Amino acid sequence: MIIEELLGALGERVTPPERSRREFAELCRRVDNDPREQQRIDDAAELIDAEEVIYGQALAAVDRRDTDAAEPLLRRAAAAGIGEADYLLAELLEERDPDEAINIHRGILAQGDTRSAHRLELLQASQPSLAEPASAVRDDPGLLLVGETADVGLPDLLPDGPKGDLLGLGEPDLVPLDVPVDLPDLLPDDPAGRDGPDALGSGGSAAPTSRDWMRPEQPGRQSWLEDPGQYPGDWLLPQATEGFSRLEDPGQYPGDPSDAPSQPPYYDGPASFS
Amino acid sequence: MTGLAGDPVATQTEASCADARDAEVGNLYVAYRDRIHRYLVVRGCSEADADDIVQETILMVRRSWDAVRGFEKPAAYWYKRATQMRWRIQGKLGKFARDPEEILRSIPDPADRIEQVDLERTLMALVRRLPPRQGGVLWLRLVEGFSVAETADILDIGTGTVKSQLHDARKNFEEIARENGLTWEGDTR
């Protein structure tokens, strides 16, 4: 094959041998005379050796189908970029965690291992809810040819609008600030029926509305967001019977009697499911 | 036994062993320094990173020379170490965002015949445009001439993976070469 002949013609040495020898001698002298440099080389070599051992153990675990042992080993080997650890990890995760498997396969495919394209197709066929089809990844020249920097001729997916906006929807009409706008009523009613001035039992200076229970800034009112221990549903937790959050009120752990209200907010007694 | 303090014979033996080792590793360095440097550049390293990796990994080879000298191809061990160190420095895709200017400079004018251009520089730039794994396999197999098994060992992958990636790499490389106006004898398309 002529391409092989072309490539095979490469690789001839260009640096004069004497210069290479001097360079090597200098390298040896530097490392022999500097214990720290020696230690650095030793550490790097030992680290790589250790990673190879981990990869070997991972392969052995995969061979004996010990997936529980294989997964953490493959993760470490994949993080170190060894061999096919990432591909093996993705295969192993296909049943355990399809989302992560898909992510890993996509990364592998971007590096040119087209086996992952097939695995992605299978995965996405079995998990139709998961992301884009594998063909979208496989056919993306920017992924397959990572080094591609020339114009790859991306298709125009979005038409130009009349004002140059991508979606062609034109500029939105801006509303002047002084014009009253009739906004739709988006906030839900108080689900617990606590609307009204006595909803939190404290009242306010302004006439209460049905949304007051959501407004923490009102003076004299307590907000669930500002009052640890009074979050919605907090009273369901055992420690909430003392009325304090363990995380946000140090020193007042459950059992601390100081200032503990006798009942959590909105506590209407034990729930009855009968 | 070597390294006995104050034993002149042991010290002399140790020194001569070290000399012999350094002579052998030095020969390896002279023979493969530029090749490994080029391999690293093709795999996306900058010239400076490639220099660093070449120098650090030859010291690792020297450190393990007692075991490595018995290998059929000690150079394969050096390539393996260089591959591993490259990943440590660059990460998965790492610095593969190559300088577009560098690539453009390397691409010949379509009007040129292949004999007229700087063949090596051009081919290296084209191989660098392959996906990283395919580029590595293509270079080790077709340029460096390692066997399938040796390539698999250097890259820590299976022989089947080497074959499939070489197949994809060759196809993609020919396509890239044609796109960039390279012509050669025997190209039937």
GROMACS .gro file of C-alpha atoms in nm:
model
  463
    1MET     CA    1   0.000   0.000   0.000
    2ILE     CA    2   0.147   0.327  -0.109
    3ILE     CA    3   0.042   0.515   0.205
    4GLU     CA    4   0.244   0.270   0.409
    5GLU     CA    5   0.543   0.332   0.187
    6LEU     CA    6   0.500   0.704   0.228
    7LEU     CA    7   0.486   0.680   0.604
    8GLY     CA    8   0.754   0.418   0.617
    9ALA     CA    9   0.996   0.663   0.458
   10LEU     CA   10   0.975   0.876   0.769
   11GLY     CA   11   1.157   0.832   1.094
   12GLU     CA   12   1.514   0.883   0.979
   13ARG     CA   13   1.743   1.026   1.242
   14VAL     CA   14   1.838   1.391   1.201
   15THR     CA   15   2.029   1.484   1.517
   16PRO     CA   16   2.403   1.415   1.479
   17PRO     CA   17   2.499   1.113   1.693
   18GLU     CA   18   2.771   1.303   1.878
   19ARG     CA   19   2.527   1.566   1.987
   20SER     CA   20   2.284   1.301   2.111
   21ARG     CA   21   2.564   1.133   2.305
   22ARG     CA   22   2.664   1.456   2.473
   23GLU     CA   23   2.303   1.524   2.558
   24PHE     CA   24   2.263   1.180   2.713
   25ALA     CA   25   2.584   1.214   2.913
   26GLU     CA   26   2.465   1.546   3.048
   27LEU     CA   27   2.132   1.392   3.146
   28CYS     CA   28   2.307   1.114   3.336
   29ARG     CA   29   2.541   1.355   3.509
   30ARG     CA   30   2.253   1.575   3.616
   31VAL     CA   31   2.051   1.292   3.767
   32ASP     CA   32   2.351   1.125   3.930
   33ASN     CA   33   2.464   1.444   4.097
   34ASP     CA   34   2.127   1.558   4.219
   35PRO     CA   35   1.949   1.327   4.464
   36ARG     CA   36   1.628   1.522   4.429
   37GLU     CA   37   1.629   1.477   4.055
   38GLN     CA   38   1.702   1.109   4.106
   39GLN     CA   39   1.412   1.086   4.348
   40ARG     CA   40   1.180   1.262   4.108
   41ILE     CA   41   1.258   1.016   3.830
   42ASP     CA   42   1.220   0.724   4.071
   43ASP     CA   43   0.884   0.853   4.192
   44ALA     CA   44   0.751   0.902   3.842
   45ALA     CA   45   0.863   0.557   3.733
   46GLU     CA   46   0.717   0.393   4.041
   47LEU     CA   47   0.390   0.573   3.997
   48ILE     CA   48   0.360   0.450   3.641
   49ASP     CA   49   0.452   0.099   3.752
   50ALA     CA   50   0.184   0.110   4.021
   51GLU     CA   51  -0.076   0.223   3.771
   52GLU     CA   52   0.018  -0.062   3.544
   53VAL     CA   53  -0.024  -0.307   3.830
   54ILE     CA   54  -0.370  -0.166   3.896
   55TYR     CA   55  -0.461  -0.206   3.531
   56GLY     CA   56  -0.336  -0.563   3.538
   57GLN     CA   57  -0.551  -0.634   3.841
   58ALA     CA   58  -0.847  -0.473   3.670
   59LEU     CA   59  -0.804  -0.690   3.363
   60ALA     CA   60  -0.781  -0.998   3.580
   61ALA     CA   61  -1.100  -0.898   3.760
   62VAL     CA   62  -1.277  -0.841   3.429
   63ASP     CA   63  -1.161  -1.181   3.307
   64ARG     CA   64  -1.308  -1.356   3.607
   65ARG     CA   65  -1.623  -1.140   3.579
   66ASP     CA   66  -1.574  -0.991   3.922
   67THR     CA   67  -1.735  -0.662   3.833
   68ASP     CA   68  -1.741  -0.529   4.188
   69ALA     CA   69  -1.366  -0.558   4.209
   70ALA     CA   70  -1.310  -0.449   3.851
   71GLU     CA   71  -1.500  -0.121   3.863
   72PRO     CA   72  -1.286   0.075   4.111
   73LEU     CA   73  -0.968  -0.060   3.956
   74LEU     CA   74  -1.082   0.034   3.608
   75ARG     CA   75  -1.177   0.379   3.729
   76ARG     CA   76  -0.827   0.437   3.860
   77ALA     CA   77  -0.667   0.295   3.550
   78ALA     CA   78  -0.894   0.502   3.327
   79ALA     CA   79  -0.807   0.814   3.524
   80ALA     CA   80  -0.442   0.734   3.458
   81GLY     CA   81  -0.514   0.693   3.088
   82ILE     CA   82  -0.390   0.337   3.070
   83GLY     CA   83  -0.474   0.124   2.772
   84GLU     CA   84  -0.839   0.041   2.726
   85ALA     CA   85  -0.940   0.095   3.084
   86ASP     CA   86  -1.196   0.357   2.989
   87TYR     CA   87  -1.357   0.134   2.727
   88LEU     CA   88  -1.373  -0.160   2.965
   89LEU     CA   89  -1.516   0.065   3.234
   90ALA     CA   90  -1.783   0.194   2.997
   91GLU     CA   91  -1.876  -0.162   2.902
   92LEU     CA   92  -1.898  -0.257   3.265
   93LEU     CA   93  -2.119   0.041   3.345
   94GLU     CA   94  -2.361  -0.017   3.061
   95GLU     CA   95  -2.597  -0.203   3.289
   96ARG     CA   96  -2.509  -0.035   3.617
   97ASP     CA   97  -2.509   0.324   3.507
   98PRO     CA   98  -2.607   0.375   3.144
   99ASP     CA   99  -2.577   0.754   3.168
  100GLU     CA  100  -2.214   0.739   3.274
  101ALA     CA  101  -2.143   0.461   3.025
  102ILE     CA  102  -2.274   0.682   2.745
  103ASN     CA  103  -2.059   0.972   2.857
  104ILE     CA  104  -1.748   0.757   2.865
  105HIS     CA  105  -1.823   0.600   2.528
  106ARG     CA  106  -1.864   0.944   2.377
  107GLY     CA  107  -1.523   1.047   2.506
  108ILE     CA  108  -1.367   0.730   2.368
  109LEU     CA  109  -1.533   0.782   2.033
  110ALA     CA  110  -1.395   1.134   2.019
  111GLN     CA  111  -1.049   0.984   2.049
  112GLY     CA  112  -1.106   0.761   1.751
  113ASP     CA  113  -1.212   0.427   1.892
  114THR     CA  114  -1.512   0.351   1.676
  115ARG     CA  115  -1.612   0.047   1.880
  116SER     CA  116  -1.781   0.292   2.110
  117ALA     CA  117  -2.012   0.406   1.829
  118HIS     CA  118  -2.164   0.060   1.817
  119ARG     CA  119  -2.192   0.043   2.194
  120LEU     CA  120  -2.359   0.384   2.199
  121GLU     CA  121  -2.615   0.275   1.943
  122LEU     CA  122  -2.697  -0.034   2.145
  123LEU     CA  123  -2.717   0.163   2.466
  124GLN     CA  124  -2.939   0.431   2.325
  125ALA     CA  125  -3.163   0.174   2.162
  126SER     CA  126  -3.216   0.016   2.501
  127GLN     CA  127  -3.245   0.352   2.676
  128PRO     CA  128  -3.446   0.567   2.436
  129SER     CA  129  -3.473   0.843   2.693
  130LEU     CA  130  -3.098   0.894   2.696
  131ALA     CA  131  -2.964   1.186   2.499
  132GLU     CA  132  -2.881   1.207   2.134
  133PRO     CA  133  -2.837   0.913   1.901
  134ALA     CA  134  -2.495   0.762   1.858
  135SER     CA  135  -2.499   0.846   1.489
  136ALA     CA  136  -2.494   1.211   1.581
  137VAL     CA  137  -2.165   1.156   1.758
  138ARG     CA  138  -2.018   0.924   1.502
  139ASP     CA  139  -2.098   1.150   1.212
  140ASP     CA  140  -1.963   1.460   1.379
  141PRO     CA  141  -1.635   1.533   1.203
  142GLY     CA  142  -1.523   1.749   1.491
  143LEU     CA  143  -1.530   1.446   1.716
  144LEU     CA  144  -1.383   1.187   1.488
  145LEU     CA  145  -1.114   1.412   1.355
  146VAL     CA  146  -1.014   1.592   1.666
  147GLY     CA  147  -0.735   1.782   1.504
  148GLU     CA  148  -0.961   1.919   1.232
  149THR     CA  149  -0.932   2.291   1.228
  150ALA     CA  150  -1.011   2.372   0.869
  151ASP     CA  151  -1.362   2.469   0.768
  152VAL     CA  152  -1.559   2.151   0.811
  153GLY     CA  153  -1.862   2.292   0.640
  154LEU     CA  154  -2.107   2.282   0.923
  155PRO     CA  155  -2.464   2.295   0.800
  156ASP     CA  156  -2.677   2.599   0.868
  157LEU     CA  157  -2.915   2.467   1.124
  158LEU     CA  158  -3.087   2.792   1.206
  159PRO     CA  159  -3.215   3.037   0.950
  160ASP     CA  160  -3.113   3.397   0.981
  161GLY     CA  161  -3.393   3.619   1.097
  162PRO     CA  162  -3.482   3.955   0.947
  163LYS     CA  163  -3.266   4.135   1.203
  164GLY     CA  164  -2.992   3.880   1.207
  165ASP     CA  165  -3.127   3.698   1.509
  166LEU     CA  166  -3.057   3.330   1.497
  167LEU     CA  167  -3.406   3.204   1.541
  168GLY     CA  168  -3.561   3.440   1.294
  169LEU     CA  169  -3.818   3.549   1.544
  170GLY     CA  170  -3.733   3.916   1.536
  171GLU     CA  171  -3.657   4.133   1.835
  172PRO     CA  172  -3.902   4.104   2.124
  173ASP     CA  173  -4.107   4.413   2.198
  174LEU     CA  174  -3.982   4.580   2.513
  175VAL     CA  175  -4.237   4.696   2.768
  176PRO     CA  176  -4.186   5.046   2.917
  177LEU     CA  177  -4.148   5.040   3.293
  178ASP     CA  178  -4.424   5.289   3.362
  179VAL     CA  179  -4.690   5.095   3.179
  180PRO     CA  180  -4.893   4.881   3.414
  181VAL     CA  181  -4.875   4.524   3.311
  182ASP     CA  182  -5.135   4.274   3.401
  183LEU     CA  183  -4.921   3.981   3.496
  184PRO     CA  184  -5.081   3.641   3.512
  185ASP     CA  185  -5.128   3.488   3.851
  186LEU     CA  186  -4.841   3.242   3.852
  187LEU     CA  187  -4.802   3.173   4.220
  188PRO     CA  188  -4.996   2.881   4.354
  189ASP     CA  189  -5.231   2.918   4.638
  190ASP     CA  190  -5.097   2.822   4.977
  191PRO     CA  191  -5.126   2.445   4.957
  192ALA     CA  192  -5.186   2.415   5.327
  193GLY     CA  193  -5.459   2.672   5.331
  194ARG     CA  194  -5.254   2.911   5.544
  195ASP     CA  195  -5.346   3.221   5.349
  196GLY     CA  196  -5.461   3.524   5.535
  197PRO     CA  197  -5.343   3.743   5.819
  198ASP     CA  198  -5.319   3.465   6.073
  199ALA     CA  199  -5.135   3.227   5.852
  200LEU     CA  200  -4.812   3.256   6.051
  201GLY     CA  201  -4.971   3.395   6.358
  202SER     CA  202  -4.771   3.717   6.352
  203GLY     CA  203  -4.953   3.944   6.115
  204GLY     CA  204  -4.805   4.244   5.935
  205SER     CA  205  -4.857   4.612   5.895
  206ALA     CA  206  -4.975   4.590   5.539
  207ALA     CA  207  -5.292   4.421   5.445
  208PRO     CA  208  -5.203   4.059   5.400
  209THR     CA  209  -5.262   3.890   5.074
  210SER     CA  210  -5.290   3.531   4.985
  211ARG     CA  211  -4.918   3.529   4.894
  212ASP     CA  212  -4.782   3.679   5.214
  213TRP     CA  213  -4.672   3.347   5.347
  214MET     CA  214  -4.407   3.335   5.075
  215ARG     CA  215  -4.255   3.676   5.148
  216PRO     CA  216  -3.971   3.662   5.395
  217GLU     CA  217  -3.893   4.034   5.386
  218GLN     CA  218  -4.204   4.142   5.569
  219PRO     CA  219  -4.124   4.279   5.915
  220GLY     CA  220  -4.249   4.071   6.196
  221ARG     CA  221  -4.298   3.776   5.973
  222GLN     CA  222  -4.086   3.468   5.981
  223SER     CA  223  -3.984   3.297   5.668
  224TRP     CA  224  -3.924   2.932   5.632
  225LEU     CA  225  -3.610   3.022   5.446
  226GLU     CA  226  -3.476   3.240   5.726
  227ASP     CA  227  -3.579   3.042   6.022
  228PRO     CA  228  -3.388   2.718   6.042
  229GLY     CA  229  -3.590   2.447   6.187
  230GLN     CA  230  -3.909   2.572   6.035
  231TYR     CA  231  -3.876   2.444   5.684
  232PRO     CA  232  -4.180   2.288   5.529
  233GLY     CA  233  -4.185   1.931   5.639
  234ASP     CA  234  -3.927   1.989   5.911
  235TRP     CA  235  -4.178   1.895   6.173
  236LEU     CA  236  -4.186   1.551   6.024
  237LEU     CA  237  -3.830   1.492   6.143
  238PRO     CA  238  -3.786   1.367   6.495
  239GLN     CA  239  -3.556   1.646   6.601
  240ALA     CA  240  -3.799   1.907   6.478
  241THR     CA  241  -4.018   1.842   6.775
  242GLU     CA  242  -3.764   2.053   6.958
  243GLY     CA  243  -3.794   2.308   6.683
  244PHE     CA  244  -3.427   2.341   6.580
  245SER     CA  245  -3.222   2.239   6.286
  246ARG     CA  246  -2.916   2.039   6.377
  247LEU     CA  247  -2.718   2.184   6.094
  248GLU     CA  248  -2.801   2.548   6.118
  249ASP     CA  249  -2.832   2.615   6.484
  250PRO     CA  250  -2.520   2.484   6.657
  251GLY     CA  251  -2.547   2.472   7.028
  252GLN     CA  252  -2.913   2.404   7.014
  253TYR     CA  253  -2.912   2.042   6.919
  254PRO     CA  254  -3.219   1.831   6.970
  255GLY     CA  255  -3.264   1.791   7.338
  256ASP     CA  256  -3.137   2.138   7.421
  257PRO     CA  257  -3.426   2.275   7.618
  258SER     CA  258  -3.347   2.645   7.572
  259ASP     CA  259  -3.603   2.837   7.373
  260ALA     CA  260  -3.750   2.526   7.228
  261PRO     CA  261  -4.107   2.585   7.125
  262SER     CA  262  -4.352   2.339   7.250
  263GLN     CA  263  -4.470   2.260   6.901
  264PRO     CA  264  -4.333   2.304   6.551
  265PRO     CA  265  -4.514   2.549   6.326
  266TYR     CA  266  -4.830   2.421   6.175
  267TYR     CA  267  -4.820   2.123   6.398
  268ASP     CA  268  -5.173   1.995   6.418
  269GLY     CA  269  -5.104   1.685   6.612
  270PRO     CA  270  -5.008   1.344   6.485
  271ALA     CA  271  -5.113   1.261   6.136
  272SER     CA  272  -5.394   1.024   6.099
  273PHE     CA  273  -5.394   0.792   5.802
  274SER     CA  274  -5.707   0.611   5.888
  275MET     CA  275   2.788  -0.755   4.570
  276THR     CA  276   2.833  -0.396   4.484
  277GLY     CA  277   2.837  -0.074   4.673
  278LEU     CA  278   3.045  -0.183   4.971
  279ALA     CA  279   3.181   0.134   5.117
  280GLY     CA  280   3.555   0.138   5.117
  281ASP     CA  281   3.591  -0.171   4.899
  282PRO     CA  282   3.791  -0.050   4.601
  283VAL     CA  283   3.727  -0.363   4.394
  284ALA     CA  284   3.351  -0.345   4.447
  285THR     CA  285   3.346   0.023   4.374
  286GLN     CA  286   3.544  -0.030   4.054
  287THR     CA  287   3.310  -0.313   3.947
  288GLU     CA  288   3.008  -0.100   4.015
  289ALA     CA  289   3.153   0.186   3.817
  290SER     CA  290   3.235  -0.034   3.521
  291CYS     CA  291   2.883  -0.184   3.527
  292ALA     CA  292   2.738   0.162   3.531
  293ASP     CA  293   2.966   0.257   3.245
  294ALA     CA  294   2.855  -0.045   3.045
  295ARG     CA  295   2.493   0.030   3.119
  296ASP     CA  296   2.528   0.392   3.019
  297ALA     CA  297   2.705   0.294   2.701
  298GLU     CA  298   2.417   0.064   2.605
  299VAL     CA  299   2.145   0.309   2.704
  300GLY     CA  300   2.339   0.581   2.527
  301ASN     CA  301   2.333   0.381   2.206
  302LEU     CA  302   1.958   0.341   2.243
  303TYR     CA  303   1.926   0.714   2.298
  304VAL     CA  304   2.124   0.798   1.987
  305ALA     CA  305   1.924   0.556   1.775
  306TYR     CA  306   1.575   0.649   1.892
  307ARG     CA  307   1.588   0.996   2.037
  308ASP     CA  308   1.451   1.170   1.730
  309ARG     CA  309   1.206   0.896   1.649
  310ILE     CA  310   1.043   0.910   1.989
  311HIS     CA  311   1.044   1.286   1.981
  312ARG     CA  312   0.862   1.276   1.649
  313TYR     CA  313   0.618   1.017   1.778
  314LEU     CA  314   0.532   1.243   2.070
  315VAL     CA  315   0.487   1.545   1.847
  316VAL     CA  316   0.259   1.346   1.620
  317ARG     CA  317   0.058   1.250   1.924
  318GLY     CA  318  -0.001   1.613   2.006
  319CYS     CA  319   0.293   1.716   2.223
  320SER     CA  320   0.461   2.049   2.175
  321GLU     CA  321   0.829   2.038   2.088
  322ALA     CA  322   0.918   2.140   2.443
  323ASP     CA  323   0.695   1.876   2.603
  324ALA     CA  324   0.834   1.615   2.367
  325ASP     CA  325   1.190   1.711   2.468
  326ASP     CA  326   1.103   1.680   2.836
  327ILE     CA  327   0.934   1.345   2.794
  328VAL     CA  328   1.219   1.203   2.588
  329GLN     CA  329   1.471   1.303   2.853
  330GLU     CA  330   1.271   1.189   3.152
  331THR     CA  331   1.178   0.855   3.003
  332ILE     CA  332   1.530   0.766   2.891
  333LEU     CA  333   1.630   0.809   3.253
  334MET     CA  334   1.354   0.568   3.350
  335VAL     CA  335   1.485   0.324   3.092
  336ARG     CA  336   1.833   0.364   3.235
  337ARG     CA  337   1.697   0.301   3.582
  338SER     CA  338   1.537  -0.026   3.471
  339TRP     CA  339   1.806  -0.125   3.226
  340ASP     CA  340   1.899  -0.450   3.398
  341ALA     CA  341   1.553  -0.584   3.313
  342VAL     CA  342   1.497  -0.396   2.990
  343ARG     CA  343   1.824  -0.501   2.825
  344GLY     CA  344   1.688  -0.856   2.797
  345PHE     CA  345   1.384  -0.749   2.599
  346GLU     CA  346   1.372  -0.832   2.233
  347LYS     CA  347   1.316  -0.465   2.154
  348PRO     CA  348   1.426  -0.241   2.439
  349ALA     CA  349   1.312   0.055   2.231
  350ALA     CA  350   0.952  -0.065   2.264
  351TYR     CA  351   0.984  -0.021   2.640
  352TRP     CA  352   1.099   0.335   2.589
  353TYR     CA  353   0.804   0.406   2.358
  354LYS     CA  354   0.573   0.264   2.621
  355ARG     CA  355   0.714   0.484   2.892
  356ALA     CA  356   0.698   0.784   2.662
  357THR     CA  357   0.334   0.708   2.583
  358GLN     CA  358   0.252   0.686   2.952
  359MET     CA  359   0.434   1.006   3.036
  360ARG     CA  360   0.268   1.186   2.748
  361TRP     CA  361  -0.070   1.107   2.898
  362ARG     CA  362   0.041   1.226   3.238
  363ILE     CA  363   0.149   1.556   3.095
  364GLN     CA  364  -0.129   1.609   2.847
  365GLY     CA  365  -0.430   1.420   2.974
  366LYS     CA  366  -0.684   1.245   2.760
  367LEU     CA  367  -0.713   1.501   2.489
  368GLY     CA  368  -0.492   1.745   2.670
  369LYS     CA  369  -0.321   1.989   2.448
  370PHE     CA  370  -0.461   1.838   2.134
  371ALA     CA  371  -0.610   2.171   2.051
  372ARG     CA  372  -0.329   2.225   1.806
  373ASP     CA  373  -0.214   2.549   1.671
  374PRO     CA  374  -0.410   2.599   1.348
  375GLU     CA  375  -0.127   2.805   1.205
  376GLU     CA  376   0.112   2.520   1.253
  377ILE     CA  377  -0.120   2.284   1.071
  378LEU     CA  378  -0.185   2.525   0.789
  379ARG     CA  379   0.185   2.586   0.738
  380SER     CA  380   0.233   2.213   0.702
  381ILE     CA  381  -0.033   2.158   0.443
  382PRO     CA  382   0.104   2.169   0.090
  383ASP     CA  383  -0.039   2.364  -0.194
  384PRO     CA  384  -0.272   2.131  -0.385
  385ALA     CA  385  -0.083   2.214  -0.702
  386ASP     CA  386   0.238   2.066  -0.563
  387ARG     CA  387   0.339   1.714  -0.631
  388ILE     CA  388   0.432   1.516  -0.326
  389GLU     CA  389   0.797   1.514  -0.425
  390GLN     CA  390   0.805   1.890  -0.405
  391VAL     CA  391   0.694   1.936  -0.052
  392ASP     CA  392   0.852   1.874   0.281
  393LEU     CA  393   0.724   1.523   0.302
  394GLU     CA  394   0.800   1.453   0.659
  395ARG     CA  395   0.653   1.772   0.796
  396THR     CA  396   0.345   1.735   0.584
  397LEU     CA  397   0.278   1.376   0.676
  398MET     CA  398   0.332   1.447   1.042
  399ALA     CA  399   0.078   1.728   1.028
  400LEU     CA  400  -0.172   1.504   0.854
  401VAL     CA  401  -0.126   1.223   1.104
  402ARG     CA  402  -0.180   1.473   1.383
  403ARG     CA  403  -0.520   1.543   1.240
  404LEU     CA  404  -0.628   1.188   1.301
  405PRO     CA  405  -0.815   1.108   1.622
  406PRO     CA  406  -0.549   1.058   1.892
  407ARG     CA  407  -0.575   0.683   1.932
  408GLN     CA  408  -0.579   0.618   1.560
  409GLY     CA  409  -0.279   0.845   1.510
  410GLY     CA  410  -0.080   0.656   1.772
  411VAL     CA  411  -0.151   0.317   1.623
  412LEU     CA  412  -0.085   0.431   1.267
  413TRP     CA  413   0.249   0.583   1.360
  414LEU     CA  414   0.374   0.290   1.562
  415ARG     CA  415   0.273   0.035   1.300
  416LEU     CA  416   0.350   0.209   0.973
  417VAL     CA  417   0.626   0.452   1.058
  418GLU     CA  418   0.808   0.287   1.343
  419GLY     CA  419   0.745  -0.060   1.208
  420PHE     CA  420   0.637  -0.225   1.532
  421SER     CA  421   0.440  -0.545   1.499
  422VAL     CA  422   0.077  -0.568   1.602
  423ALA     CA  423   0.177  -0.736   1.927
  424GLU     CA  424   0.446  -0.478   2.002
  425THR     CA  425   0.210  -0.192   1.927
  426ALA     CA  426  -0.051  -0.349   2.152
  427ASP     CA  427   0.206  -0.380   2.428
  428ILE     CA  428   0.327  -0.023   2.394
  429LEU     CA  429  -0.026   0.115   2.406
  430ASP     CA  430  -0.157  -0.137   2.660
  431ILE     CA  431  -0.441  -0.239   2.431
  432GLY     CA  432  -0.550  -0.563   2.272
  433THR     CA  433  -0.419  -0.680   1.936
  434GLY     CA  434  -0.774  -0.673   1.799
  435THR     CA  435  -0.800  -0.310   1.896
  436VAL     CA  436  -0.473  -0.236   1.719
  437LYS     CA  437  -0.603  -0.393   1.401
  438SER     CA  438  -0.938  -0.217   1.406
  439GLN     CA  439  -0.788   0.119   1.488
  440LEU     CA  440  -0.525   0.080   1.220
  441HIS     CA  441  -0.797   0.005   0.969
  442ASP     CA  442  -0.988   0.319   1.067
  443ALA     CA  443  -0.670   0.524   1.081
  444ARG     CA  444  -0.557   0.423   0.736
  445LYS     CA  445  -0.894   0.503   0.587
  446ASN     CA  446  -0.913   0.840   0.759
  447PHE     CA  447  -0.553   0.926   0.676
  448GLU     CA  448  -0.600   0.862   0.307
  449GLU     CA  449  -0.910   1.075   0.314
  450ILE     CA  450  -0.731   1.360   0.490
  451ALA     CA  451  -0.438   1.332   0.251
  452ARG     CA  452  -0.667   1.358  -0.052
  453GLU     CA  453  -0.859   1.648   0.099
  454ASN     CA  454  -0.531   1.831   0.133
  455GLY     CA  455  -0.431   1.774  -0.224
  456LEU     CA  456  -0.170   1.506  -0.172
  457THR     CA  457  -0.133   1.283  -0.472
  458TRP     CA  458   0.074   0.971  -0.499
  459GLU     CA  459   0.138   0.687  -0.731
  460GLY     CA  460  -0.103   0.403  -0.694
  461ASP     CA  461  -0.386   0.616  -0.564
  462THR     CA  462  -0.670   0.487  -0.768
  463ARG     CA  463  -0.938   0.725  -0.647
   0.00000   0.00000   0.00000
